[in-house]
């Protein structure tokens, strides 16, 4: 155990907050790990050029060493020191212009020797992004380093969207936590790679396939099914093969076009589980919460605003653990827009157990 320093920042411009961010940046420069808010989820940062620092991320999270880390930078001028010259095409530039700062991670050929090899998990590529959050950006600028930062949760647990989630998982194992309140998007960045003139979404996230297509109308875009990636021997996005985001109880998803059929099915399933002695939970949406009975019924955002579902998803998953729920049924959502990222995370949380009616 180490003592984790905790800073609360309101707005990065305020002098107290500026002092906190300066202290956090200084810890990062000294090779320590610091959790900080981004617009997606909280990240656990470390100097991406320093192997000892990077290894502390893997140790604190219990993260498998073959799962590469995303590198966060403050502006595009840092790219030339990290990726191979001439690897950035006009397509890459268009995406950066449209989505940076923002929840888009772009995988590019890494400049040999520029980063700790543990960041890239031995790959020849590195995933990079500029986060769209004032605290994250100021921290990155002050640290003056490329910062490797996966989600600041214990490996396998739901990602943290509040500093309290980081504390729950990592207190005493990391150098510090910068608490900047709730994150915005709520699910991680979209990870993409351009291969032979076509775009591969390696992980759906905050930027939707529809938005990518809007910027590159001629581009062929491939979105990997989570199960496809999970089953592959050498997945392009290595982290995708692990069960992730999971509450401790057993969870599965029920999905169908007819809501009445879905809700009746879920209620029968939950009642049967209750009769077996399980403590039961249902993950649903604001519009539907009154239709269910279980030990814990969680409304995760509103179906009429799917971005609220993304924002609340991980906190909702954690509440089942807080209440000791052993059997959870989740309603699925449509794959359109941000729904693709929501379903990707839900399926992984449920170990891909889905009933389609
Ligand atoms: P996390 O940091 O926990 O949000 O996970 C980062 C994810 O980004 C990994 O699990 C990979 O799926 C993906 N990723 C990072 N770097 C690369 C890379 N060089 N090539 C492909 N995927 C990557
Ligand atoms: Mg993660």
Tab-separated table of C-alpha atoms and ligand atoms in Angstrom:
chain	number	residue	atom	x	y	z
A	1	UNK	CA	0.000	0.000	0.000
A	2	UNK	CA	1.081	3.541	-0.734
A	3	UNK	CA	-0.602	6.785	0.252
A	4	UNK	CA	-2.734	8.013	-2.628
A	5	UNK	CA	-2.819	11.818	-2.807
A	6	UNK	CA	-6.300	13.144	-3.500
A	7	UNK	CA	-7.065	16.490	-5.128
A	8	UNK	CA	-10.488	17.943	-5.778
A	9	UNK	CA	-10.547	20.368	-8.698
A	10	UNK	CA	-13.539	22.471	-9.648
A	11	UNK	CA	-12.293	24.255	-12.727
A	12	UNK	CA	-8.773	24.144	-13.998
A	13	UNK	CA	-8.558	27.957	-14.150
A	14	UNK	CA	-9.022	28.441	-10.408
A	15	UNK	CA	-5.772	28.922	-8.546
A	16	UNK	CA	-6.329	26.077	-6.083
A	17	UNK	CA	-7.132	23.745	-8.947
A	18	UNK	CA	-4.110	24.995	-10.874
A	19	UNK	CA	-1.966	24.168	-7.838
A	20	UNK	CA	-3.480	20.669	-7.625
A	21	UNK	CA	-2.893	20.012	-11.314
A	22	UNK	CA	0.707	21.272	-10.997
A	23	UNK	CA	1.291	18.820	-8.134
A	24	UNK	CA	-0.292	15.971	-10.087
A	25	UNK	CA	1.838	16.796	-13.148
A	26	UNK	CA	4.907	16.789	-10.989
A	27	UNK	CA	4.036	13.288	-9.685
A	28	UNK	CA	3.691	12.114	-13.294
A	29	UNK	CA	7.106	13.554	-14.167
A	30	UNK	CA	8.584	11.696	-11.193
A	31	UNK	CA	7.344	8.397	-12.647
A	32	UNK	CA	4.265	7.936	-10.470
A	33	UNK	CA	0.728	7.023	-11.521
A	34	UNK	CA	-2.071	9.603	-11.337
A	35	UNK	CA	-5.768	9.106	-12.149
A	36	UNK	CA	-7.484	12.040	-13.856
A	37	UNK	CA	-10.823	12.851	-15.472
A	38	UNK	CA	-11.251	12.839	-19.235
A	39	UNK	CA	-14.417	13.359	-21.274
A	40	UNK	CA	-14.809	9.569	-21.621
A	41	UNK	CA	-13.891	7.894	-18.297
A	42	UNK	CA	-11.196	8.441	-15.652
A	43	UNK	CA	-7.748	7.490	-16.925
A	44	UNK	CA	-4.825	6.121	-14.924
A	45	UNK	CA	-1.859	8.054	-16.278
A	46	UNK	CA	1.882	7.441	-16.252
A	47	UNK	CA	4.860	8.721	-18.255
A	48	UNK	CA	4.648	6.647	-21.452
A	49	UNK	CA	8.409	6.910	-21.987
A	50	UNK	CA	9.231	5.444	-18.565
A	51	UNK	CA	8.946	1.647	-18.302
A	52	UNK	CA	8.961	1.608	-14.510
A	53	UNK	CA	6.090	4.095	-14.444
A	54	UNK	CA	4.142	2.190	-17.101
A	55	UNK	CA	4.571	-1.090	-15.237
A	56	UNK	CA	2.912	0.505	-12.208
A	57	UNK	CA	-0.239	0.962	-14.314
A	58	UNK	CA	-0.328	-2.750	-15.150
A	59	UNK	CA	0.381	-3.682	-11.513
A	60	UNK	CA	-2.247	-1.371	-9.987
A	61	UNK	CA	-4.965	-2.427	-12.450
A	62	UNK	CA	-3.994	-6.100	-12.588
A	63	UNK	CA	-4.000	-5.593	-16.357
A	64	UNK	CA	-2.714	-8.362	-18.650
A	65	UNK	CA	0.600	-7.260	-20.168
A	66	UNK	CA	-0.538	-8.011	-23.762
A	67	UNK	CA	-3.214	-5.292	-23.592
A	68	UNK	CA	-1.697	-2.069	-25.005
A	69	UNK	CA	-2.242	1.375	-23.480
A	70	UNK	CA	-3.571	4.466	-25.229
A	71	UNK	CA	-1.169	7.419	-25.232
A	72	UNK	CA	-2.659	10.831	-24.419
A	73	UNK	CA	-1.127	14.030	-25.751
A	74	UNK	CA	-1.989	17.721	-25.366
A	75	UNK	CA	-1.585	18.711	-29.016
A	76	UNK	CA	-0.673	17.350	-32.422
A	77	UNK	CA	2.867	18.790	-32.348
A	78	UNK	CA	3.773	15.887	-30.018
A	79	UNK	CA	2.919	13.339	-32.736
A	80	UNK	CA	6.191	13.709	-34.634
A	81	UNK	CA	8.123	12.351	-31.638
A	82	UNK	CA	5.884	9.294	-31.306
A	83	UNK	CA	4.858	7.983	-34.724
A	84	UNK	CA	6.719	7.200	-37.927
A	85	UNK	CA	7.256	10.189	-40.191
A	86	UNK	CA	4.998	10.129	-43.265
A	87	UNK	CA	2.575	7.681	-41.610
A	88	UNK	CA	-0.032	10.413	-41.131
A	89	UNK	CA	-2.198	10.553	-44.258
A	90	UNK	CA	-4.722	13.170	-45.342
A	91	UNK	CA	-7.428	10.851	-43.987
A	92	UNK	CA	-5.776	10.789	-40.569
A	93	UNK	CA	-5.490	14.540	-40.650
A	94	UNK	CA	-9.161	14.954	-41.509
A	95	UNK	CA	-10.119	12.729	-38.555
A	96	UNK	CA	-7.822	14.607	-36.170
A	97	UNK	CA	-9.212	17.933	-37.330
A	98	UNK	CA	-12.794	16.738	-36.871
A	99	UNK	CA	-12.490	14.799	-33.606
A	100	UNK	CA	-9.468	16.019	-31.621
A	101	UNK	CA	-9.634	16.904	-28.860
A	102	UNK	CA	-12.216	14.172	-28.399
A	103	UNK	CA	-12.989	10.480	-27.905
A	104	UNK	CA	-11.176	9.108	-30.966
A	105	UNK	CA	-8.014	7.013	-30.605
A	106	UNK	CA	-6.016	6.638	-33.800
A	107	UNK	CA	-3.645	3.668	-34.160
A	108	UNK	CA	-0.453	4.621	-36.022
A	109	UNK	CA	2.968	3.019	-36.618
A	110	UNK	CA	5.068	3.772	-33.539
A	111	UNK	CA	8.418	5.545	-33.849
A	112	UNK	CA	10.874	2.916	-32.597
A	113	UNK	CA	12.351	3.739	-29.201
A	114	UNK	CA	10.011	6.663	-28.493
A	115	UNK	CA	7.897	4.892	-25.877
A	116	UNK	CA	8.240	2.149	-23.313
A	117	UNK	CA	7.656	-1.149	-25.168
A	118	UNK	CA	5.092	-2.049	-22.495
A	119	UNK	CA	2.821	0.755	-23.720
A	120	UNK	CA	2.387	-0.918	-27.090
A	121	UNK	CA	2.454	-4.455	-25.650
A	122	UNK	CA	5.173	-5.253	-28.150
A	123	UNK	CA	3.141	-4.120	-31.195
A	124	UNK	CA	4.613	-1.917	-33.933
A	125	UNK	CA	1.695	0.478	-33.513
A	126	UNK	CA	0.495	2.899	-30.868
A	127	UNK	CA	-3.002	4.246	-30.149
A	128	UNK	CA	-3.000	8.024	-29.559
A	129	UNK	CA	-5.590	10.639	-28.692
A	130	UNK	CA	-6.095	14.179	-27.378
A	131	UNK	CA	-8.754	14.155	-24.642
A	132	UNK	CA	-11.410	16.867	-24.578
A	133	UNK	CA	-11.409	17.782	-20.909
A	134	UNK	CA	-9.928	20.965	-19.404
A	135	UNK	CA	-8.337	19.155	-16.435
A	136	UNK	CA	-6.839	16.394	-18.588
A	137	UNK	CA	-5.492	18.903	-21.099
A	138	UNK	CA	-3.909	21.114	-18.462
A	139	UNK	CA	-2.372	18.089	-16.752
A	140	UNK	CA	-0.922	16.858	-20.062
A	141	UNK	CA	0.461	20.307	-20.915
A	142	UNK	CA	2.093	20.685	-17.509
A	143	UNK	CA	3.499	17.178	-17.479
A	144	UNK	CA	4.965	17.889	-20.911
A	145	UNK	CA	5.083	14.166	-21.643
A	146	UNK	CA	3.086	11.621	-23.604
A	147	UNK	CA	0.916	10.013	-20.922
A	148	UNK	CA	-0.174	6.372	-21.187
A	149	UNK	CA	-3.629	6.164	-19.626
A	150	UNK	CA	-6.007	3.202	-19.648
A	151	UNK	CA	-9.233	3.434	-17.692
A	152	UNK	CA	-8.551	3.877	-13.959
A	153	UNK	CA	-10.381	0.753	-12.778
A	154	UNK	CA	-9.212	-2.667	-11.642
A	155	UNK	CA	-8.922	-4.758	-14.778
A	156	UNK	CA	-12.261	-6.406	-15.589
A	157	UNK	CA	-14.444	-4.048	-13.513
A	158	UNK	CA	-16.680	-1.338	-14.984
A	159	UNK	CA	-14.657	1.729	-15.988
A	160	UNK	CA	-14.754	4.697	-13.608
A	161	UNK	CA	-16.970	7.662	-14.433
A	162	UNK	CA	-16.589	9.247	-10.977
A	163	UNK	CA	-13.448	9.677	-8.831
A	164	UNK	CA	-15.186	7.573	-6.147
A	165	UNK	CA	-15.061	4.611	-8.571
A	166	UNK	CA	-11.292	5.079	-8.900
A	167	UNK	CA	-10.962	5.167	-5.110
A	168	UNK	CA	-13.069	2.030	-4.792
A	169	UNK	CA	-10.692	0.108	-7.065
A	170	UNK	CA	-7.243	1.689	-6.728
A	171	UNK	CA	-6.888	3.623	-3.459
A	172	UNK	CA	-3.524	2.795	-1.884
A	173	UNK	CA	-2.145	1.466	-5.164
A	174	UNK	CA	-1.610	4.639	-7.187
A	175	UNK	CA	0.185	7.947	-6.615
A	176	UNK	CA	-2.814	10.242	-6.852
A	177	UNK	CA	-6.375	10.931	-7.948
A	178	UNK	CA	-7.472	14.234	-9.478
A	179	UNK	CA	-11.220	14.446	-8.805
A	180	UNK	CA	-12.901	16.584	-11.447
A	181	UNK	CA	-16.448	15.303	-10.950
A	182	UNK	CA	-18.379	13.106	-13.366
A	183	UNK	CA	-16.943	12.381	-16.805
A	184	UNK	CA	-19.048	13.266	-19.857
A	185	UNK	CA	-19.386	10.632	-22.580
A	186	UNK	CA	-19.234	7.765	-20.093
A	187	UNK	CA	-17.811	5.100	-22.426
A	188	UNK	CA	-14.244	4.954	-23.701
A	189	UNK	CA	-12.866	6.378	-26.926
A	190	UNK	CA	-13.476	4.850	-30.322
A	191	UNK	CA	-10.271	3.088	-31.447
A	192	UNK	CA	-9.657	3.152	-35.200
A	193	UNK	CA	-6.941	2.122	-37.635
A	194	UNK	CA	-6.593	2.872	-41.339
A	195	UNK	CA	-5.319	-0.153	-43.259
A	196	UNK	CA	-4.803	-0.030	-47.016
A	197	UNK	CA	-7.160	2.892	-47.411
A	198	UNK	CA	-9.993	1.375	-45.358
A	199	UNK	CA	-11.048	2.267	-41.836
A	200	UNK	CA	-11.382	-0.349	-39.095
A	201	UNK	CA	-13.249	0.473	-35.896
A	202	UNK	CA	-11.318	-1.711	-33.467
A	203	UNK	CA	-13.438	-0.611	-30.530
A	204	UNK	CA	-16.676	1.370	-30.791
A	205	UNK	CA	-16.828	4.354	-28.443
A	206	UNK	CA	-17.636	8.018	-28.037
A	207	UNK	CA	-17.298	8.832	-31.747
A	208	UNK	CA	-19.873	6.887	-33.762
A	209	UNK	CA	-19.333	5.109	-37.093
A	210	UNK	CA	-21.919	7.484	-38.541
A	211	UNK	CA	-19.805	10.486	-37.458
A	212	UNK	CA	-16.656	8.942	-38.955
A	213	UNK	CA	-18.488	8.349	-42.216
A	214	UNK	CA	-19.658	11.957	-42.161
A	215	UNK	CA	-16.054	13.168	-42.186
A	216	UNK	CA	-14.844	10.578	-44.721
A	217	UNK	CA	-17.871	9.969	-46.966
A	218	UNK	CA	-15.957	7.823	-49.484
A	219	UNK	CA	-14.266	5.650	-46.867
A	220	UNK	CA	-15.131	1.970	-46.382
A	221	UNK	CA	-15.694	1.532	-42.655
A	222	UNK	CA	-15.547	-1.874	-40.969
A	223	UNK	CA	-16.938	-2.280	-37.464
A	224	UNK	CA	-15.831	-5.483	-35.775
A	225	UNK	CA	-18.505	-7.401	-33.901
A	226	UNK	CA	-17.367	-7.810	-30.281
A	227	UNK	CA	-17.794	-11.570	-30.533
A	228	UNK	CA	-15.706	-11.689	-33.709
A	229	UNK	CA	-12.873	-9.894	-32.003
A	230	UNK	CA	-13.293	-11.929	-28.853
A	231	UNK	CA	-12.966	-15.167	-30.784
A	232	UNK	CA	-9.980	-14.177	-32.914
A	233	UNK	CA	-6.599	-15.650	-32.046
A	234	UNK	CA	-4.695	-12.453	-32.696
A	235	UNK	CA	-7.210	-9.650	-32.425
A	236	UNK	CA	-6.256	-6.293	-33.885
A	237	UNK	CA	-7.342	-4.596	-30.670
A	238	UNK	CA	-5.802	-6.988	-28.194
A	239	UNK	CA	-7.708	-5.795	-25.115
A	240	UNK	CA	-10.999	-6.735	-26.730
A	241	UNK	CA	-10.565	-10.415	-25.952
A	242	UNK	CA	-10.902	-9.989	-22.195
A	243	UNK	CA	-14.149	-10.058	-20.212
A	244	UNK	CA	-14.515	-6.536	-19.021
A	245	UNK	CA	-16.756	-4.017	-17.314
A	246	UNK	CA	-18.454	-6.839	-15.444
A	247	UNK	CA	-20.430	-6.582	-12.241
A	248	UNK	CA	-19.713	-9.367	-9.753
A	249	UNK	CA	-23.128	-11.001	-10.144
A	250	UNK	CA	-24.113	-13.115	-13.146
A	251	UNK	CA	-25.483	-10.904	-15.916
A	252	UNK	CA	-27.144	-11.519	-19.244
A	253	UNK	CA	-28.886	-9.376	-21.836
A	254	UNK	CA	-32.389	-9.732	-23.243
A	255	UNK	CA	-33.190	-7.984	-26.490
A	256	UNK	CA	-36.134	-7.923	-28.892
A	257	UNK	CA	-38.316	-5.659	-30.980
A	258	UNK	CA	-41.469	-6.127	-28.919
A	259	UNK	CA	-41.028	-4.398	-25.569
A	260	UNK	CA	-43.953	-6.211	-23.940
A	261	UNK	CA	-42.450	-9.566	-24.836
A	262	UNK	CA	-39.032	-8.486	-23.563
A	263	UNK	CA	-40.332	-7.158	-20.257
A	264	UNK	CA	-42.530	-10.219	-19.661
A	265	UNK	CA	-39.584	-12.496	-20.390
A	266	UNK	CA	-37.283	-10.556	-18.062
A	267	UNK	CA	-39.832	-10.504	-15.243
A	268	UNK	CA	-40.361	-14.296	-15.475
A	269	UNK	CA	-36.607	-14.854	-15.525
A	270	UNK	CA	-36.097	-12.595	-12.493
A	271	UNK	CA	-38.995	-14.155	-10.558
A	272	UNK	CA	-37.560	-17.628	-11.170
A	273	UNK	CA	-34.115	-16.459	-9.990
A	274	UNK	CA	-35.651	-14.928	-6.878
A	275	UNK	CA	-37.403	-18.228	-6.149
A	276	UNK	CA	-33.997	-19.954	-6.346
A	277	UNK	CA	-32.709	-17.605	-3.653
A	278	UNK	CA	-30.792	-15.151	-5.844
A	279	UNK	CA	-30.719	-11.451	-5.083
A	280	UNK	CA	-31.987	-9.986	-8.318
A	281	UNK	CA	-31.314	-6.895	-10.386
A	282	UNK	CA	-32.620	-5.400	-13.631
A	283	UNK	CA	-30.777	-2.867	-15.770
A	284	UNK	CA	-33.298	-0.867	-17.752
A	285	UNK	CA	-34.108	2.716	-18.803
A	286	UNK	CA	-36.095	5.626	-17.366
A	287	UNK	CA	-39.089	4.957	-19.612
A	288	UNK	CA	-39.387	1.370	-18.441
A	289	UNK	CA	-38.427	1.271	-14.789
A	290	UNK	CA	-41.997	1.141	-13.442
A	291	UNK	CA	-42.711	-2.088	-15.327
A	292	UNK	CA	-40.314	-4.241	-13.278
A	293	UNK	CA	-40.022	-5.849	-9.843
A	294	UNK	CA	-36.654	-7.005	-8.500
A	295	UNK	CA	-34.408	-6.399	-5.473
A	296	UNK	CA	-32.764	-3.593	-7.449
A	297	UNK	CA	-34.116	-2.019	-10.627
A	298	UNK	CA	-31.708	0.513	-12.139
A	299	UNK	CA	-32.757	3.085	-14.723
A	300	UNK	CA	-29.706	3.762	-16.840
A	301	UNK	CA	-30.464	6.908	-18.833
A	302	UNK	CA	-33.307	7.416	-21.263
A	303	UNK	CA	-34.004	5.541	-24.499
A	304	UNK	CA	-34.994	8.859	-26.061
A	305	UNK	CA	-31.438	10.173	-25.401
A	306	UNK	CA	-29.020	7.261	-25.855
A	307	UNK	CA	-26.026	9.433	-24.870
A	308	UNK	CA	-27.462	9.479	-21.318
A	309	UNK	CA	-27.350	5.659	-21.314
A	310	UNK	CA	-23.631	5.761	-22.218
A	311	UNK	CA	-22.975	8.368	-19.552
A	312	UNK	CA	-24.632	6.381	-16.764
A	313	UNK	CA	-23.804	2.816	-17.808
A	314	UNK	CA	-20.683	2.080	-15.732
A	315	UNK	CA	-22.028	3.721	-12.563
A	316	UNK	CA	-25.223	1.688	-13.026
A	317	UNK	CA	-23.230	-1.553	-13.338
A	318	UNK	CA	-21.350	-0.728	-10.144
A	319	UNK	CA	-24.560	-0.191	-8.132
A	320	UNK	CA	-25.373	-3.909	-8.512
A	321	UNK	CA	-22.115	-4.690	-6.709
A	322	UNK	CA	-22.806	-2.101	-4.023
A	323	UNK	CA	-26.094	-3.895	-3.268
A	324	UNK	CA	-24.630	-7.399	-3.508
A	325	UNK	CA	-26.869	-8.436	-6.420
A	326	UNK	CA	-26.088	-11.958	-7.640
A	327	UNK	CA	-28.352	-12.251	-10.733
A	328	UNK	CA	-28.798	-9.397	-13.215
A	329	UNK	CA	-30.796	-9.113	-16.410
A	330	UNK	CA	-30.065	-6.148	-18.690
A	331	UNK	CA	-32.209	-4.808	-21.500
A	332	UNK	CA	-30.339	-4.340	-24.754
A	333	UNK	CA	-30.473	-1.267	-27.000
A	334	UNK	CA	-30.340	-0.664	-30.733
A	335	UNK	CA	-26.892	-0.644	-32.378
A	336	UNK	CA	-27.376	2.738	-34.050
A	337	UNK	CA	-25.045	5.627	-33.205
A	338	UNK	CA	-23.656	5.484	-29.665
A	339	UNK	CA	-25.746	2.306	-29.193
A	340	UNK	CA	-22.903	0.405	-30.839
A	341	UNK	CA	-20.523	1.340	-27.999
A	342	UNK	CA	-23.214	0.718	-25.360
A	343	UNK	CA	-23.950	-2.796	-26.702
A	344	UNK	CA	-20.224	-3.538	-27.034
A	345	UNK	CA	-19.710	-2.791	-23.317
A	346	UNK	CA	-22.922	-4.522	-22.206
A	347	UNK	CA	-22.058	-7.664	-24.147
A	348	UNK	CA	-18.602	-7.776	-22.613
A	349	UNK	CA	-20.036	-7.164	-19.139
A	350	UNK	CA	-22.410	-10.081	-19.756
A	351	UNK	CA	-19.671	-12.387	-21.083
A	352	UNK	CA	-21.580	-12.230	-24.433
A	353	UNK	CA	-24.654	-13.946	-22.954
A	354	UNK	CA	-27.557	-12.532	-24.903
A	355	UNK	CA	-31.086	-13.805	-25.462
A	356	UNK	CA	-32.737	-12.449	-28.600
A	357	UNK	CA	-36.501	-12.707	-28.641
B	1	LIG	P1	-8.289	1.014	-22.214
B	1	LIG	O1	-7.058	1.809	-22.090
B	1	LIG	O2	-8.564	0.146	-21.054
B	1	LIG	O3	-9.425	1.886	-22.630
B	1	LIG	O4	-8.014	0.031	-23.429
B	1	LIG	C1	-7.274	0.461	-24.518
B	1	LIG	C2	-7.644	-0.344	-25.709
B	1	LIG	O5	-7.186	0.337	-26.880
B	1	LIG	C3	-6.962	-1.694	-25.783
B	1	LIG	O6	-7.664	-2.659	-25.092
B	1	LIG	C4	-6.946	-1.964	-27.266
B	1	LIG	O7	-8.178	-2.524	-27.631
B	1	LIG	C5	-6.838	-0.576	-27.878
B	1	LIG	N1	-5.479	-0.287	-28.335
B	1	LIG	C6	-4.521	0.420	-27.708
B	1	LIG	N2	-3.400	0.457	-28.425
B	1	LIG	C7	-3.616	-0.253	-29.548
B	1	LIG	C8	-2.840	-0.614	-30.685
B	1	LIG	N3	-1.580	-0.220	-30.813
B	1	LIG	N4	-3.403	-1.368	-31.619
B	1	LIG	C9	-4.679	-1.762	-31.496
B	1	LIG	N5	-5.471	-1.475	-30.448
B	1	LIG	C10	-4.960	-0.735	-29.482
B	2	LIG	MG1	-10.222	-0.147	-19.734
